[in-house]
CSV table of C-alpha atoms in Angstrom, one decimal:
chain,number,residue,atom,x,y,z
A,1,UNK,CA,27.3,-6.7,-5.0
A,2,UNK,CA,23.9,-7.7,-6.6
A,3,UNK,CA,19.9,-5.7,-6.8
A,4,UNK,CA,16.8,-7.2,-6.6
A,5,UNK,CA,13.3,-6.2,-7.4
A,6,UNK,CA,10.0,-6.7,-5.8
A,7,UNK,CA,6.7,-6.6,-6.5
A,8,UNK,CA,3.5,-7.4,-4.6
A,9,UNK,CA,-0.4,-6.7,-4.9
A,10,UNK,CA,-3.4,-8.4,-2.8
A,11,UNK,CA,-7.0,-7.3,-3.3
A,12,UNK,CA,-8.9,-5.4,-0.5
A,13,UNK,CA,-11.5,-7.4,1.1
A,14,UNK,CA,-14.3,-6.9,4.2
A,15,UNK,CA,-13.6,-9.3,7.5
A,16,UNK,CA,-9.4,-9.2,7.0
A,17,UNK,CA,-7.0,-7.4,8.6
A,18,UNK,CA,-4.8,-4.6,7.3
A,19,UNK,CA,-1.6,-6.0,7.7
A,20,UNK,CA,1.5,-4.0,5.7
A,21,UNK,CA,5.1,-4.1,7.5
A,22,UNK,CA,4.0,-5.6,10.2
A,23,UNK,CA,1.8,-3.1,11.3
A,24,UNK,CA,-2.0,-4.0,12.0
A,25,UNK,CA,-3.4,-0.6,10.6
A,26,UNK,CA,-6.9,0.2,11.6
A,27,UNK,CA,-9.4,0.0,8.6
A,28,UNK,CA,-12.5,-1.2,7.2
A,29,UNK,CA,-10.6,-3.5,4.9
A,30,UNK,CA,-8.3,-6.1,4.5
A,31,UNK,CA,-5.7,-7.6,2.5
A,32,UNK,CA,-6.6,-11.2,1.4
A,33,UNK,CA,-3.7,-13.5,0.6
A,34,UNK,CA,-3.3,-17.3,2.1
A,35,UNK,CA,-0.8,-15.8,4.4
A,36,UNK,CA,-1.4,-12.4,6.2
A,37,UNK,CA,-0.9,-10.8,2.9
A,38,UNK,CA,1.6,-8.2,3.7
A,39,UNK,CA,2.4,-6.4,0.3
A,40,UNK,CA,5.0,-4.8,1.6
A,41,UNK,CA,6.8,-7.0,3.0
A,42,UNK,CA,6.0,-9.7,0.1
A,43,UNK,CA,7.6,-7.2,-2.3
A,44,UNK,CA,10.8,-6.9,0.3
A,45,UNK,CA,11.2,-10.4,0.1
A,46,UNK,CA,11.0,-11.5,-3.5
A,47,UNK,CA,13.6,-8.0,-4.0
A,48,UNK,CA,15.8,-10.0,-1.9
A,49,UNK,CA,14.9,-13.4,-3.5
A,50,UNK,CA,15.6,-11.8,-7.1
A,51,UNK,CA,18.8,-10.5,-6.1
A,52,UNK,CA,19.6,-14.1,-4.6
A,53,UNK,CA,19.1,-15.7,-8.0
A,54,UNK,CA,16.7,-17.6,-6.1
A,55,UNK,CA,13.4,-17.3,-8.0
A,56,UNK,CA,10.0,-15.5,-5.7
A,57,UNK,CA,8.5,-16.4,-2.5
A,58,UNK,CA,5.7,-18.8,-4.4
A,59,UNK,CA,8.5,-21.1,-4.8
A,60,UNK,CA,9.9,-21.1,-1.5
A,61,UNK,CA,6.3,-20.4,0.5
A,62,UNK,CA,3.4,-21.9,-2.2
A,63,UNK,CA,-0.2,-20.9,-1.6
A,64,UNK,CA,-0.9,-24.1,-1.6
A,65,UNK,CA,0.7,-25.2,1.1
A,66,UNK,CA,-1.1,-25.2,4.6
A,67,UNK,CA,1.4,-24.4,6.8
A,68,UNK,CA,1.7,-20.9,5.1
A,69,UNK,CA,-2.3,-20.3,5.8
A,70,UNK,CA,-2.0,-17.2,7.3
A,71,UNK,CA,1.4,-16.5,9.0
A,72,UNK,CA,3.1,-13.4,9.6
A,73,UNK,CA,4.9,-12.5,6.9
A,74,UNK,CA,7.6,-11.1,9.2
A,75,UNK,CA,8.2,-14.9,10.3
A,76,UNK,CA,8.6,-15.6,6.1
A,77,UNK,CA,11.1,-12.7,5.7
A,78,UNK,CA,13.2,-14.2,8.9
A,79,UNK,CA,13.4,-17.3,6.6
A,80,UNK,CA,14.2,-15.2,3.3
A,81,UNK,CA,16.9,-13.7,5.6
A,82,UNK,CA,18.3,-17.2,6.5
A,83,UNK,CA,18.8,-17.8,3.3
A,84,UNK,CA,20.6,-15.0,2.4
A,85,UNK,CA,23.0,-15.4,5.0
A,86,UNK,CA,23.6,-18.9,4.1
A,87,UNK,CA,24.3,-17.4,0.7
A,88,UNK,CA,26.8,-15.4,2.3
A,89,UNK,CA,25.3,-11.9,1.2
A,90,UNK,CA,23.9,-8.9,3.8
A,91,UNK,CA,21.7,-6.0,3.1
A,92,UNK,CA,23.0,-3.1,2.1
A,93,UNK,CA,20.0,-0.9,1.8
A,94,UNK,CA,16.0,-1.8,0.5
A,95,UNK,CA,13.8,1.3,-1.0
A,96,UNK,CA,10.5,0.7,-1.3
A,97,UNK,CA,7.2,2.2,-1.8
A,98,UNK,CA,3.4,1.3,-1.4
A,99,UNK,CA,0.8,2.5,-3.6
A,100,UNK,CA,-2.6,3.1,-2.0
A,101,UNK,CA,-5.0,5.4,-2.3
A,102,UNK,CA,-6.6,4.4,1.6
A,103,UNK,CA,-5.6,4.3,4.2
A,104,UNK,CA,-3.0,7.0,4.9
A,105,UNK,CA,0.0,5.3,5.4
A,106,UNK,CA,2.4,7.9,7.0
A,107,UNK,CA,1.7,7.4,10.7
A,108,UNK,CA,3.0,4.1,10.7
A,109,UNK,CA,5.9,3.9,8.3
A,110,UNK,CA,8.4,4.4,11.8
A,111,UNK,CA,6.7,1.3,13.2
A,112,UNK,CA,7.3,-0.3,9.6
A,113,UNK,CA,10.9,0.2,9.6
A,114,UNK,CA,11.6,-0.9,12.9
A,115,UNK,CA,9.7,-3.9,12.6
A,116,UNK,CA,11.9,-4.8,8.9
A,117,UNK,CA,15.2,-3.4,10.5
A,118,UNK,CA,14.6,-5.8,13.0
A,119,UNK,CA,14.6,-8.8,11.2
A,120,UNK,CA,17.0,-8.0,8.8
A,121,UNK,CA,19.0,-7.4,11.7
A,122,UNK,CA,20.0,-3.8,9.9
A,123,UNK,CA,20.2,-0.2,11.0
A,124,UNK,CA,16.9,2.1,10.1
A,125,UNK,CA,19.3,4.1,7.7
A,126,UNK,CA,19.4,1.2,5.7
A,127,UNK,CA,15.9,1.2,5.0
A,128,UNK,CA,13.4,3.5,3.5
A,129,UNK,CA,9.7,3.0,2.9
A,130,UNK,CA,7.3,5.4,0.7
A,131,UNK,CA,4.1,5.6,0.2
A,132,UNK,CA,1.7,7.2,-2.5
A,133,UNK,CA,-1.5,7.4,-4.3
A,134,UNK,CA,-2.6,6.9,-7.9
A,135,UNK,CA,-4.8,10.1,-7.6
A,136,UNK,CA,-8.1,7.6,-8.0
A,137,UNK,CA,-6.6,5.8,-11.6
A,138,UNK,CA,-6.7,1.9,-11.5
A,139,UNK,CA,-6.9,-0.2,-9.0
A,140,UNK,CA,-5.7,1.0,-6.2
A,141,UNK,CA,-7.3,4.4,-6.7
A,142,UNK,CA,-10.5,2.7,-6.8
A,143,UNK,CA,-9.6,1.6,-3.1
A,144,UNK,CA,-9.7,-2.3,-5.0
A,145,UNK,CA,-6.4,-3.4,-3.7
A,146,UNK,CA,-3.0,-1.9,-2.7
A,147,UNK,CA,0.9,-2.9,-4.5
A,148,UNK,CA,3.8,-2.2,-2.9
A,149,UNK,CA,7.6,-2.1,-5.0
A,150,UNK,CA,10.7,-3.2,-3.8
A,151,UNK,CA,14.5,-2.7,-4.5
A,152,UNK,CA,17.0,-3.9,-2.8
A,153,UNK,CA,20.5,-3.8,-2.8
A,154,UNK,CA,22.8,-6.9,-1.0
A,155,UNK,CA,26.8,-7.1,-0.6
A,156,UNK,CA,28.6,-9.8,0.0
A,157,UNK,CA,29.2,-10.6,3.9
A,158,UNK,CA,32.0,-9.2,5.3
A,159,UNK,CA,32.6,-6.5,2.7
A,160,UNK,CA,32.7,-2.5,3.5
A,161,UNK,CA,29.9,-0.6,2.2
A,162,UNK,CA,30.4,3.1,2.1
């Protein structure tokens, strides 16, 4: 078994769509980034790559490469999934948290889980997504950005996980 941790943060700006977990969330601001800036999916990708000892998403999908401009992070997650399969591992489980003062994430979490589980070919029970505020503290609390953290457990392909 291998464990990886991922973290991502993006600034909230006007005139960008807010996409988290592959879900477009109605909000007056969106996340600034080279791709769709999906902090949750980026954190998940980093946790998988970290567990494999293969660096981070910046190494695999550099933000100065135009082929990744505005790309869906779910597309990138699928590429990370294939890297994981080629390394002979599979997801045991993923636990994540989105840190944002606004907007409320609760109405969108089930859709996020479905999007991610579909790409990673795992049951919904293998992914957990939580959301919290910072009680108006820090950049998230001031509404300047959103961050996400992820921990994943990878198990060798073919092994049983009880």
